[in-house]
Amino acid sequence: MRDLVKVVLPDSELPKAWYNILADLPTPPPPPLHPGTKQPVGPADLEPLFPREIILQEVSTERWIEIPEPVREVYRLWRPTPLIRARRLEASLRTPARIYYKYEGTSPAGSHKPNTAVAQAFYNQQAGVRRLTTETGAGQWGSALAMACQMFGLECTVYMVRVSYQQKPYRRVLMETWGAEVVPSPSDRTRAGRAIREQNPDSPGSLGIAISEAVEDAATHDDTKYSLGSVLNHVLLHQTVIGLEAKRQMELFDDYPDVVIGCIGGGSNFAGLSFPFLQDKLRGRDLRVVAVEPTACPTLTRGRYLYDFGDTARMTPLVKMYTLGHTFVPPRIHAGGLRYHGDAPTVCLLYDQGYIEAVAYPQNAVFEAAVTFARTEGIPPAPESAHAVRRAIDEALACRESGESKAILFNLSGHGHFDLAAYEEYLAGRLQDFDYPEADIQRALEGLEELQPA
Ligand SMILES: *Cc1c(COP(=O)(O)O)cnc(C)c1O
């Protein structure tokens, strides 16, 4: 074990079931509410958008949910993913800490997102759906779903936030290579898109607006369903393959993490790695779990725990989460995947109850860590993942100060091969830090009181 650098599990150790944390939560999560009646939404309310099997998973409290064989067959193209001990990073930091990372960038799309895209495409195909719609920010989710749809014979329409559509042509080409149709959002295809464009023809778009368009497209076409890449319970469930593999791999390293770290946009890669470890924590094991977000979109660290809409056009149910308000339009930071105004309800509940910590970093500190990581471990992290790298390095530096040798595990949720423009700006010293002004946060939270149930 002494100089082991990585653990690569054989195909035969690919998990056979996902872990559902709803079975182990200390209190049930507050239910999503119908915005009109403020009553819990039932499965029937979700049927225009999702196939039955996914709705059942969304509300299931079964601890283990079997992964269908056709999904495992696709997973096996790149899973199990490696768990790597960052020995060169440790040496450069002169830390007594043991740093491990789970590397999800080995998927064809370069991130963890295919873990749920593949499962969702499968269940929709089984339900006889012809086409899936979705939204994408920087393009990671859109490309993951495009690939998954291709593998299960579905058509795919991706509403891509307009500013990313213009600035990141290669992700669009990737989606088109996998057969998807990519539409810049706001578009003229939907009422939600047209309404925004009438007010502001130059609107750069936002994830919230693109969600509204994708949901409307699915709700108004019988053979079409909608797919979401984060936030919902079933998405987090599918991502738990990451943590389940990591637990086994840590065993083979003969180690167990003192701290588990993930960046957080909607919460899926964070939950995917941490929930199987949180199962131990909920049973009394001593372990810290840290979510890392940008100061430009400080949902957990500065938002409020309230019912809010998941989208800008107020089409989704109300969900209780830490939120910056559904009208929040985040600045154009480079970690495009971390710009959502809310977070997954189960993650928020665990944060509210003190099982999870949260921390926010400005992007220059994040890119500094990303470059350190690239220069020691070789992989240029995705800007999102680099938030987790920053925290892991800071935990390791704290160990250097205190002399403790902790085991630090983080999720390297993706590589940054499509994000080199951001690296270029950082290296040229042109990257701007951004602290969201308190007055803007207050403004975006105004009006949320009236959405709360009595
Ligand atoms: C989308 C994305 C994220 C953020 O989404 P989560 O649902 O919070 O995981 C993080 N890292 C990468 C590489 C992504 O593509």
CSV table of C-alpha atoms and ligand atoms in Angstrom, one decimal:
chain,number,residue,atom,x,y,z
A,1,MET,CA,0.0,0.0,0.0
A,2,ARG,CA,2.9,2.3,0.8
A,3,ASP,CA,3.4,3.8,-2.7
A,4,LEU,CA,0.0,3.0,-4.3
A,5,VAL,CA,-1.0,5.9,-6.5
A,6,LYS,CA,-4.3,4.8,-7.9
A,7,VAL,CA,-7.0,2.1,-7.5
A,8,VAL,CA,-8.8,1.1,-10.6
A,9,LEU,CA,-11.6,-1.4,-9.9
A,10,PRO,CA,-12.4,-4.2,-12.4
A,11,ASP,CA,-15.6,-4.1,-14.4
A,12,SER,CA,-17.0,-6.7,-12.0
A,13,GLU,CA,-16.9,-4.2,-9.2
A,14,LEU,CA,-19.2,-1.7,-10.9
A,15,PRO,CA,-22.0,-1.1,-8.3
A,16,LYS,CA,-25.2,-3.0,-8.9
A,17,ALA,CA,-27.4,-0.6,-7.0
A,18,TRP,CA,-27.6,3.2,-6.3
A,19,TYR,CA,-27.7,4.4,-2.7
A,20,ASN,CA,-30.9,6.4,-1.8
A,21,ILE,CA,-30.2,8.7,1.2
A,22,LEU,CA,-33.9,9.4,1.7
A,23,ALA,CA,-34.0,6.0,3.5
A,24,ASP,CA,-31.6,7.4,6.1
A,25,LEU,CA,-32.4,11.1,6.5
A,26,PRO,CA,-33.1,12.1,10.2
A,27,THR,CA,-36.3,13.9,9.1
A,28,PRO,CA,-38.1,13.6,5.7
A,29,PRO,CA,-37.3,16.5,3.3
A,30,PRO,CA,-40.1,19.2,3.0
A,31,PRO,CA,-42.2,18.1,0.0
A,32,PRO,CA,-42.3,20.1,-3.2
A,33,LEU,CA,-45.5,22.3,-3.3
A,34,HIS,CA,-47.9,23.3,-6.0
A,35,PRO,CA,-47.4,27.1,-6.4
A,36,GLY,CA,-51.2,27.7,-6.6
A,37,THR,CA,-52.6,25.5,-3.8
A,38,LYS,CA,-49.4,25.2,-1.7
A,39,GLN,CA,-50.2,21.5,-1.4
A,40,PRO,CA,-47.6,18.8,-2.0
A,41,VAL,CA,-47.3,17.9,-5.6
A,42,GLY,CA,-48.3,14.4,-6.4
A,43,PRO,CA,-46.8,12.0,-8.9
A,44,ALA,CA,-49.6,12.9,-11.4
A,45,ASP,CA,-48.3,16.6,-11.5
A,46,LEU,CA,-44.9,15.4,-12.7
A,47,GLU,CA,-46.2,13.0,-15.4
A,48,PRO,CA,-46.2,15.5,-18.3
A,49,LEU,CA,-42.4,15.9,-17.7
A,50,PHE,CA,-41.0,12.6,-16.5
A,51,PRO,CA,-41.6,8.9,-17.1
A,52,ARG,CA,-43.2,6.9,-14.3
A,53,GLU,CA,-40.0,5.0,-13.2
A,54,ILE,CA,-38.2,8.3,-12.6
A,55,ILE,CA,-41.1,9.8,-10.7
A,56,LEU,CA,-41.1,6.7,-8.5
A,57,GLN,CA,-37.3,7.1,-7.9
A,58,GLU,CA,-37.9,10.8,-7.1
A,59,VAL,CA,-40.1,9.9,-4.1
A,60,SER,CA,-38.7,6.5,-3.2
A,61,THR,CA,-37.5,5.8,0.3
A,62,GLU,CA,-35.9,2.4,-0.6
A,63,ARG,CA,-32.3,2.4,0.5
A,64,TRP,CA,-30.9,0.6,-2.5
A,65,ILE,CA,-32.3,0.9,-6.1
A,66,GLU,CA,-31.0,-1.6,-8.7
A,67,ILE,CA,-29.1,-0.2,-11.6
A,68,PRO,CA,-30.6,-1.7,-14.8
A,69,GLU,CA,-28.2,-3.9,-16.8
A,70,PRO,CA,-28.5,-1.7,-20.0
A,71,VAL,CA,-27.4,1.3,-17.9
A,72,ARG,CA,-24.5,-0.7,-16.4
A,73,GLU,CA,-23.5,-1.8,-19.9
A,74,VAL,CA,-23.0,1.9,-20.9
A,75,TYR,CA,-21.4,2.8,-17.5
A,76,ARG,CA,-18.8,0.1,-18.2
A,77,LEU,CA,-17.5,2.1,-21.2
A,78,TRP,CA,-15.6,4.3,-18.6
A,79,ARG,CA,-16.7,3.1,-15.1
A,80,PRO,CA,-15.5,2.3,-12.5
A,81,THR,CA,-13.5,5.6,-12.6
A,82,PRO,CA,-10.1,5.7,-10.9
A,83,LEU,CA,-9.4,6.9,-7.4
A,84,ILE,CA,-6.0,8.6,-7.3
A,85,ARG,CA,-3.8,9.6,-4.4
A,86,ALA,CA,-2.4,13.0,-5.2
A,87,ARG,CA,1.1,12.2,-4.0
A,88,ARG,CA,2.8,14.8,-6.2
A,89,LEU,CA,0.4,17.6,-4.9
A,90,GLU,CA,1.0,16.5,-1.3
A,91,ALA,CA,4.8,16.7,-1.9
A,92,SER,CA,4.6,20.2,-3.4
A,93,LEU,CA,2.4,21.4,-0.5
A,94,ARG,CA,4.8,19.7,2.0
A,95,THR,CA,1.7,18.5,3.9
A,96,PRO,CA,1.4,15.4,6.1
A,97,ALA,CA,-2.2,15.1,4.8
A,98,ARG,CA,-3.2,12.2,2.4
A,99,ILE,CA,-5.1,13.7,-0.5
A,100,TYR,CA,-7.3,11.5,-2.7
A,101,TYR,CA,-9.4,12.4,-5.7
A,102,LYS,CA,-12.1,10.5,-7.5
A,103,TYR,CA,-11.7,11.4,-11.2
A,104,GLU,CA,-14.9,11.7,-13.2
A,105,GLY,CA,-13.3,13.3,-16.2
A,106,THR,CA,-12.7,9.9,-17.8
A,107,SER,CA,-16.3,9.8,-19.1
A,108,PRO,CA,-16.8,10.5,-22.8
A,109,ALA,CA,-18.3,13.9,-22.0
A,110,GLY,CA,-15.5,14.7,-19.6
A,111,SER,CA,-17.6,15.0,-16.4
A,112,HIS,CA,-19.8,13.1,-13.9
A,113,LYS,CA,-22.9,14.1,-15.7
A,114,PRO,CA,-23.4,11.0,-17.9
A,115,ASN,CA,-24.0,9.0,-14.7
A,116,THR,CA,-27.5,10.3,-14.6
A,117,ALA,CA,-27.9,11.1,-18.3
A,118,VAL,CA,-27.5,7.5,-19.3
A,119,ALA,CA,-30.0,6.3,-16.6
A,120,GLN,CA,-32.6,9.0,-17.6
A,121,ALA,CA,-32.3,8.2,-21.3
A,122,PHE,CA,-32.8,4.5,-20.5
A,123,TYR,CA,-36.0,5.0,-18.4
A,124,ASN,CA,-37.4,7.3,-21.1
A,125,GLN,CA,-36.7,4.9,-23.9
A,126,GLN,CA,-38.4,2.1,-21.8
A,127,ALA,CA,-41.5,4.4,-21.4
A,128,GLY,CA,-41.7,4.9,-25.2
A,129,VAL,CA,-40.6,8.5,-25.2
A,130,ARG,CA,-39.3,9.8,-28.6
A,131,ARG,CA,-37.5,13.0,-27.6
A,132,LEU,CA,-35.9,14.6,-24.6
A,133,THR,CA,-35.5,18.3,-23.9
A,134,THR,CA,-33.2,20.0,-21.5
A,135,GLU,CA,-31.2,23.1,-20.8
A,136,THR,CA,-27.5,23.6,-20.6
A,137,GLY,CA,-25.3,26.4,-19.3
A,138,ALA,CA,-21.7,25.9,-20.4
A,139,GLY,CA,-22.7,22.7,-22.2
A,140,GLN,CA,-21.5,19.9,-19.9
A,141,TRP,CA,-25.0,18.7,-19.2
A,142,GLY,CA,-26.3,19.1,-22.7
A,143,SER,CA,-23.4,17.1,-24.1
A,144,ALA,CA,-23.9,14.3,-21.5
A,145,LEU,CA,-27.6,14.0,-22.4
A,146,ALA,CA,-26.9,14.2,-26.1
A,147,MET,CA,-24.5,11.2,-25.8
A,148,ALA,CA,-27.0,9.3,-23.6
A,149,CYS,CA,-29.9,9.9,-26.0
A,150,GLN,CA,-27.8,8.8,-28.9
A,151,MET,CA,-27.0,5.5,-27.1
A,152,PHE,CA,-30.7,4.8,-26.4
A,153,GLY,CA,-32.1,6.0,-29.8
A,154,LEU,CA,-33.8,9.2,-28.5
A,155,GLU,CA,-33.9,12.6,-30.1
A,156,CYS,CA,-32.5,15.4,-28.0
A,157,THR,CA,-33.2,19.2,-28.0
A,158,VAL,CA,-30.9,21.3,-25.9
A,159,TYR,CA,-31.7,24.9,-24.9
A,160,MET,CA,-28.3,26.4,-24.4
A,161,VAL,CA,-27.8,29.7,-22.5
A,162,ARG,CA,-27.2,32.2,-25.3
A,163,VAL,CA,-24.0,33.7,-23.9
A,164,SER,CA,-22.4,30.2,-23.7
A,165,TYR,CA,-23.8,29.3,-27.1
A,166,GLN,CA,-21.8,32.3,-28.5
A,167,GLN,CA,-18.7,31.9,-26.3
A,168,LYS,CA,-18.3,28.1,-26.3
A,169,PRO,CA,-18.8,26.8,-29.8
A,170,TYR,CA,-17.0,23.5,-29.2
A,171,ARG,CA,-19.4,22.2,-26.6
A,172,ARG,CA,-22.2,22.9,-29.2
A,173,VAL,CA,-20.3,21.0,-31.8
A,174,LEU,CA,-19.8,18.1,-29.4
A,175,MET,CA,-23.6,18.0,-28.8
A,176,GLU,CA,-24.3,18.1,-32.5
A,177,THR,CA,-21.7,15.3,-33.1
A,178,TRP,CA,-23.8,13.2,-30.7
A,179,GLY,CA,-26.9,14.1,-32.8
A,180,ALA,CA,-28.6,16.7,-30.6
A,181,GLU,CA,-30.3,19.9,-31.8
A,182,VAL,CA,-28.9,22.9,-29.9
A,183,VAL,CA,-31.1,26.1,-29.6
A,184,PRO,CA,-29.7,29.3,-28.1
A,185,SER,CA,-31.9,30.5,-25.2
A,186,PRO,CA,-33.9,32.7,-24.8
A,187,SER,CA,-35.3,31.5,-28.2
A,188,ASP,CA,-38.5,32.2,-30.2
A,189,ARG,CA,-39.6,28.6,-29.9
A,190,THR,CA,-41.4,29.0,-26.5
A,191,ARG,CA,-43.7,31.5,-24.9
A,192,ALA,CA,-41.2,31.8,-22.0
A,193,GLY,CA,-38.4,32.6,-24.4
A,194,ARG,CA,-40.4,35.1,-26.5
A,195,ALA,CA,-41.5,37.0,-23.4
A,196,ILE,CA,-37.9,37.5,-22.3
A,197,ARG,CA,-36.8,38.5,-25.8
A,198,GLU,CA,-39.6,41.1,-26.1
A,199,GLN,CA,-38.3,42.8,-22.9
A,200,ASN,CA,-34.6,42.4,-23.8
A,201,PRO,CA,-33.7,41.3,-27.3
A,202,ASP,CA,-30.0,41.1,-26.2
A,203,SER,CA,-30.7,38.9,-23.1
A,204,PRO,CA,-27.6,36.8,-22.5
A,205,GLY,CA,-29.9,34.1,-21.1
A,206,SER,CA,-29.6,32.2,-17.8
A,207,LEU,CA,-30.0,28.6,-16.7
A,208,GLY,CA,-33.4,29.6,-15.1
A,209,ILE,CA,-34.7,30.9,-18.4
A,210,ALA,CA,-33.4,27.9,-20.4
A,211,ILE,CA,-35.1,25.5,-17.9
A,212,SER,CA,-38.4,27.4,-18.5
A,213,GLU,CA,-38.0,26.8,-22.2
A,214,ALA,CA,-37.1,23.2,-22.0
A,215,VAL,CA,-40.0,22.4,-19.6
A,216,GLU,CA,-42.5,24.3,-21.8
A,217,ASP,CA,-41.3,22.4,-24.9
A,218,ALA,CA,-41.8,19.0,-23.1
A,219,ALA,CA,-45.1,19.9,-21.5
A,220,THR,CA,-46.6,20.9,-24.8
A,221,HIS,CA,-45.5,17.8,-26.8
A,222,ASP,CA,-47.0,14.4,-26.0
A,223,ASP,CA,-44.0,12.3,-27.2
A,224,THR,CA,-41.5,14.5,-25.4
A,225,LYS,CA,-40.2,14.5,-21.9
A,226,TYR,CA,-37.9,16.7,-20.0
A,227,SER,CA,-34.6,15.9,-18.3
A,228,LEU,CA,-32.7,17.7,-15.6
A,229,GLY,CA,-29.0,17.3,-14.9
A,230,SER,CA,-28.9,18.2,-11.2
A,231,VAL,CA,-31.0,19.2,-8.1
A,232,LEU,CA,-33.7,16.5,-8.2
A,233,ASN,CA,-33.5,13.4,-5.9
A,234,HIS,CA,-33.3,10.9,-8.8
A,235,VAL,CA,-30.3,12.7,-10.3
A,236,LEU,CA,-28.4,12.7,-7.0
A,237,LEU,CA,-29.4,9.0,-6.6
A,238,HIS,CA,-27.8,8.1,-10.0
A,239,GLN,CA,-24.6,9.9,-9.1
A,240,THR,CA,-24.0,7.8,-6.0
A,241,VAL,CA,-22.1,5.3,-8.1
A,242,ILE,CA,-19.2,7.8,-7.6
A,243,GLY,CA,-19.2,7.5,-3.8
A,244,LEU,CA,-20.0,3.8,-3.8
A,245,GLU,CA,-16.9,3.1,-5.9
A,246,ALA,CA,-14.8,5.6,-3.9
A,247,LYS,CA,-15.7,3.8,-0.6
A,248,ARG,CA,-14.5,0.5,-2.0
A,249,GLN,CA,-11.4,2.1,-3.4
A,250,MET,CA,-10.6,3.8,-0.1
A,251,GLU,CA,-10.8,0.4,1.5
A,252,LEU,CA,-8.2,-0.9,-1.0
A,253,PHE,CA,-6.0,2.1,0.0
A,254,ASP,CA,-6.6,0.9,3.6
A,255,ASP,CA,-7.9,4.4,4.4
A,256,TYR,CA,-11.1,6.3,5.2
A,257,PRO,CA,-11.6,10.0,4.6
A,258,ASP,CA,-11.6,12.5,7.5
A,259,VAL,CA,-13.1,15.1,5.1
A,260,VAL,CA,-15.0,14.7,1.9
A,261,ILE,CA,-15.2,17.7,-0.5
A,262,GLY,CA,-17.2,18.5,-3.6
A,263,CYS,CA,-18.0,21.6,-5.6
A,264,ILE,CA,-21.7,22.5,-5.7
A,265,GLY,CA,-23.8,23.9,-8.5
A,266,GLY,CA,-27.0,22.1,-8.0
A,267,GLY,CA,-25.5,19.4,-5.8
A,268,SER,CA,-25.2,16.3,-7.9
A,269,ASN,CA,-21.5,15.6,-8.0
A,270,PHE,CA,-21.2,16.7,-4.4
A,271,ALA,CA,-24.0,14.3,-3.4
A,272,GLY,CA,-22.8,11.6,-5.6
A,273,LEU,CA,-19.4,11.4,-3.8
A,274,SER,CA,-20.6,12.3,-0.3
A,275,PHE,CA,-23.9,10.6,0.2
A,276,PRO,CA,-22.5,7.1,0.6
A,277,PHE,CA,-20.1,8.5,3.2
A,278,LEU,CA,-22.9,10.6,4.8
A,279,GLN,CA,-24.7,7.3,5.4
A,280,ASP,CA,-21.8,6.4,7.8
A,281,LYS,CA,-22.0,9.9,9.3
A,282,LEU,CA,-25.7,9.6,9.9
A,283,ARG,CA,-24.9,6.4,11.8
A,284,GLY,CA,-22.5,8.2,14.0
A,285,ARG,CA,-19.1,8.1,12.2
A,286,ASP,CA,-16.9,11.1,12.7
A,287,LEU,CA,-16.4,12.7,9.3
A,288,ARG,CA,-16.6,16.2,7.8
A,289,VAL,CA,-18.3,16.9,4.5
A,290,VAL,CA,-17.7,20.2,2.7
A,291,ALA,CA,-19.6,21.8,-0.2
A,292,VAL,CA,-17.6,24.5,-2.1
A,293,GLU,CA,-19.3,27.3,-4.1
A,294,PRO,CA,-18.2,30.5,-5.8
A,295,THR,CA,-18.5,33.8,-4.0
A,296,ALA,CA,-20.3,35.0,-7.2
A,297,CYS,CA,-23.2,32.5,-6.6
A,298,PRO,CA,-23.1,31.9,-2.8
A,299,THR,CA,-26.3,29.8,-2.5
A,300,LEU,CA,-25.5,27.9,0.7
A,301,THR,CA,-23.3,30.5,2.4
A,302,ARG,CA,-25.5,33.6,1.8
A,303,GLY,CA,-28.9,32.4,0.5
A,304,ARG,CA,-31.9,31.7,2.7
A,305,TYR,CA,-33.7,28.4,3.4
A,306,LEU,CA,-37.1,29.0,1.8
A,307,TYR,CA,-39.6,27.6,-0.7
A,308,ASP,CA,-38.7,29.0,-4.1
A,309,PHE,CA,-39.3,28.2,-7.8
A,310,GLY,CA,-36.6,26.2,-9.6
A,311,ASP,CA,-36.8,28.4,-12.7
A,312,THR,CA,-37.2,32.1,-13.7
A,313,ALA,CA,-40.6,31.8,-15.3
A,314,ARG,CA,-42.1,30.2,-12.2
A,315,MET,CA,-43.2,27.0,-14.0
A,316,THR,CA,-41.7,24.4,-11.6
A,317,PRO,CA,-43.1,23.4,-8.3
A,318,LEU,CA,-42.0,25.3,-5.2
A,319,VAL,CA,-39.1,23.5,-3.5
A,320,LYS,CA,-37.6,24.2,-0.1
A,321,MET,CA,-33.9,25.0,-0.6
A,322,TYR,CA,-31.2,27.5,0.1
A,323,THR,CA,-31.9,30.1,-2.6
A,324,LEU,CA,-30.7,33.4,-3.9
A,325,GLY,CA,-34.1,33.9,-5.4
A,326,HIS,CA,-35.4,32.7,-8.8
A,327,THR,CA,-34.9,36.1,-10.4
A,328,PHE,CA,-31.2,35.9,-9.5
A,329,VAL,CA,-29.0,36.3,-12.7
A,330,PRO,CA,-25.5,35.4,-11.7
A,331,PRO,CA,-22.5,37.2,-13.1
A,332,ARG,CA,-20.6,35.5,-16.0
A,333,ILE,CA,-18.0,33.7,-14.0
A,334,HIS,CA,-16.1,30.9,-15.7
A,335,ALA,CA,-17.5,28.0,-13.6
A,336,GLY,CA,-20.7,28.1,-15.6
A,337,GLY,CA,-21.9,24.9,-13.9
A,338,LEU,CA,-22.0,26.6,-10.5
A,339,ARG,CA,-24.3,29.5,-11.3
A,340,TYR,CA,-27.7,28.1,-10.3
A,341,HIS,CA,-29.8,30.1,-7.8
A,342,GLY,CA,-30.7,27.1,-5.6
A,343,ASP,CA,-29.3,23.7,-4.5
A,344,ALA,CA,-30.7,20.2,-4.2
A,345,PRO,CA,-33.3,20.0,-1.4
A,346,THR,CA,-31.7,17.0,0.3
A,347,VAL,CA,-28.3,18.7,0.4
A,348,CYS,CA,-30.0,21.8,1.8
A,349,LEU,CA,-31.7,19.8,4.5
A,350,LEU,CA,-28.5,18.2,5.5
A,351,TYR,CA,-26.8,21.6,5.5
A,352,ASP,CA,-29.6,23.1,7.6
A,353,GLN,CA,-29.2,20.3,10.1
A,354,GLY,CA,-25.4,20.7,10.4
A,355,TYR,CA,-24.3,17.5,8.7
A,356,ILE,CA,-22.6,19.4,5.8
A,357,GLU,CA,-20.4,22.5,5.9
A,358,ALA,CA,-20.2,25.1,3.1
A,359,VAL,CA,-17.5,27.5,2.0
A,360,ALA,CA,-17.2,30.0,-0.9
A,361,TYR,CA,-14.2,31.1,-2.9
A,362,PRO,CA,-13.5,33.8,-5.5
A,363,GLN,CA,-12.4,32.6,-8.9
A,364,ASN,CA,-8.8,33.8,-8.9
A,365,ALA,CA,-8.1,31.6,-5.8
A,366,VAL,CA,-9.9,28.8,-7.5
A,367,PHE,CA,-7.8,29.0,-10.7
A,368,GLU,CA,-4.6,29.3,-8.7
A,369,ALA,CA,-5.4,26.0,-7.2
A,370,ALA,CA,-6.4,24.6,-10.6
A,371,VAL,CA,-3.0,25.5,-12.0
A,372,THR,CA,-1.1,24.1,-9.0
A,373,PHE,CA,-3.1,20.9,-9.5
A,374,ALA,CA,-2.4,20.8,-13.3
A,375,ARG,CA,1.3,21.3,-12.6
A,376,THR,CA,1.6,18.5,-10.1
A,377,GLU,CA,-1.0,15.9,-11.0
A,378,GLY,CA,-1.2,16.7,-14.7
A,379,ILE,CA,-4.9,17.2,-15.1
A,380,PRO,CA,-6.3,20.7,-15.8
A,381,PRO,CA,-9.5,20.6,-13.7
A,382,ALA,CA,-12.8,21.9,-14.9
A,383,PRO,CA,-13.3,25.4,-13.4
A,384,GLU,CA,-16.2,23.9,-11.3
A,385,SER,CA,-14.1,21.0,-10.0
A,386,ALA,CA,-11.3,23.5,-9.2
A,387,HIS,CA,-13.4,24.8,-6.4
A,388,ALA,CA,-13.1,21.4,-4.7
A,389,VAL,CA,-9.3,21.4,-5.5
A,390,ARG,CA,-9.0,24.8,-3.7
A,391,ARG,CA,-10.7,23.5,-0.6
A,392,ALA,CA,-8.7,20.3,-0.6
A,393,ILE,CA,-5.4,22.3,-0.8
A,394,ASP,CA,-6.5,24.6,2.0
A,395,GLU,CA,-7.4,21.5,4.2
A,396,ALA,CA,-4.0,20.1,3.4
A,397,LEU,CA,-2.2,23.4,4.2
A,398,ALA,CA,-4.1,23.5,7.5
A,399,CYS,CA,-2.7,20.0,8.2
A,400,ARG,CA,0.8,21.4,7.5
A,401,GLU,CA,0.2,24.1,10.2
A,402,SER,CA,-1.3,21.7,12.8
A,403,GLY,CA,1.0,18.7,11.9
A,404,GLU,CA,-2.1,16.4,11.6
A,405,SER,CA,-2.2,13.8,8.9
A,406,LYS,CA,-5.8,13.8,7.7
A,407,ALA,CA,-7.2,11.9,4.8
A,408,ILE,CA,-8.8,14.3,2.4
A,409,LEU,CA,-11.1,13.0,-0.4
A,410,PHE,CA,-12.5,15.3,-3.1
A,411,ASN,CA,-14.4,14.9,-6.3
A,412,LEU,CA,-12.6,15.9,-9.5
A,413,SER,CA,-15.9,16.1,-11.3
A,414,GLY,CA,-14.5,16.9,-14.7
A,415,HIS,CA,-11.5,18.0,-16.8
A,416,GLY,CA,-11.1,21.5,-18.2
A,417,HIS,CA,-10.2,20.8,-21.8
A,418,PHE,CA,-13.1,22.9,-23.0
A,419,ASP,CA,-12.3,25.7,-20.5
A,420,LEU,CA,-8.9,26.8,-21.7
A,421,ALA,CA,-10.2,30.3,-22.5
A,422,ALA,CA,-10.8,30.7,-18.8
A,423,TYR,CA,-7.2,29.4,-18.0
A,424,GLU,CA,-5.9,31.9,-20.6
A,425,GLU,CA,-7.6,34.8,-18.9
A,426,TYR,CA,-6.3,33.6,-15.5
A,427,LEU,CA,-2.7,33.2,-16.8
A,428,ALA,CA,-2.9,36.7,-18.4
A,429,GLY,CA,-4.1,38.2,-15.0
A,430,ARG,CA,-7.4,39.3,-16.5
A,431,LEU,CA,-9.8,37.3,-14.3
A,432,GLN,CA,-12.1,39.4,-12.2
A,433,ASP,CA,-13.2,38.3,-8.7
A,434,PHE,CA,-16.8,38.9,-7.9
A,435,ASP,CA,-18.6,39.2,-4.5
A,436,TYR,CA,-22.3,39.3,-5.0
A,437,PRO,CA,-23.5,42.6,-3.5
A,438,GLU,CA,-25.7,42.1,-0.4
A,439,ALA,CA,-28.2,44.7,-1.8
A,440,ASP,CA,-28.6,42.5,-5.0
A,441,ILE,CA,-29.1,39.4,-2.9
A,442,GLN,CA,-31.8,41.2,-0.8
A,443,ARG,CA,-33.5,42.4,-3.9
A,444,ALA,CA,-33.6,38.9,-5.5
A,445,LEU,CA,-35.0,37.5,-2.3
A,446,GLU,CA,-37.8,40.1,-2.1
A,447,GLY,CA,-41.2,38.5,-2.6
A,448,LEU,CA,-40.2,35.1,-1.5
A,449,GLU,CA,-42.1,35.5,1.8
A,450,GLU,CA,-45.4,35.3,0.0
A,451,LEU,CA,-44.5,31.9,-1.7
A,452,GLN,CA,-44.1,30.3,1.8
A,453,PRO,CA,-46.8,27.9,3.0
A,454,ALA,CA,-48.8,29.1,6.0
B,1,LIG,C1,-22.2,20.6,-14.1
B,1,LIG,C2,-20.9,20.4,-13.4
B,1,LIG,C3,-20.8,20.7,-12.0
B,1,LIG,C4,-21.9,21.3,-11.2
B,1,LIG,O1,-23.1,20.6,-11.1
B,1,LIG,P1,-23.5,19.7,-9.8
B,1,LIG,O2,-24.9,19.2,-10.1
B,1,LIG,O3,-23.4,20.6,-8.6
B,1,LIG,O4,-22.5,18.6,-9.7
B,1,LIG,C5,-19.6,20.5,-11.4
B,1,LIG,N1,-18.6,20.0,-12.1
B,1,LIG,C6,-18.6,19.7,-13.4
B,1,LIG,C7,-17.4,19.2,-14.1
B,1,LIG,C8,-19.8,19.9,-14.1
B,1,LIG,O5,-19.9,19.6,-15.4
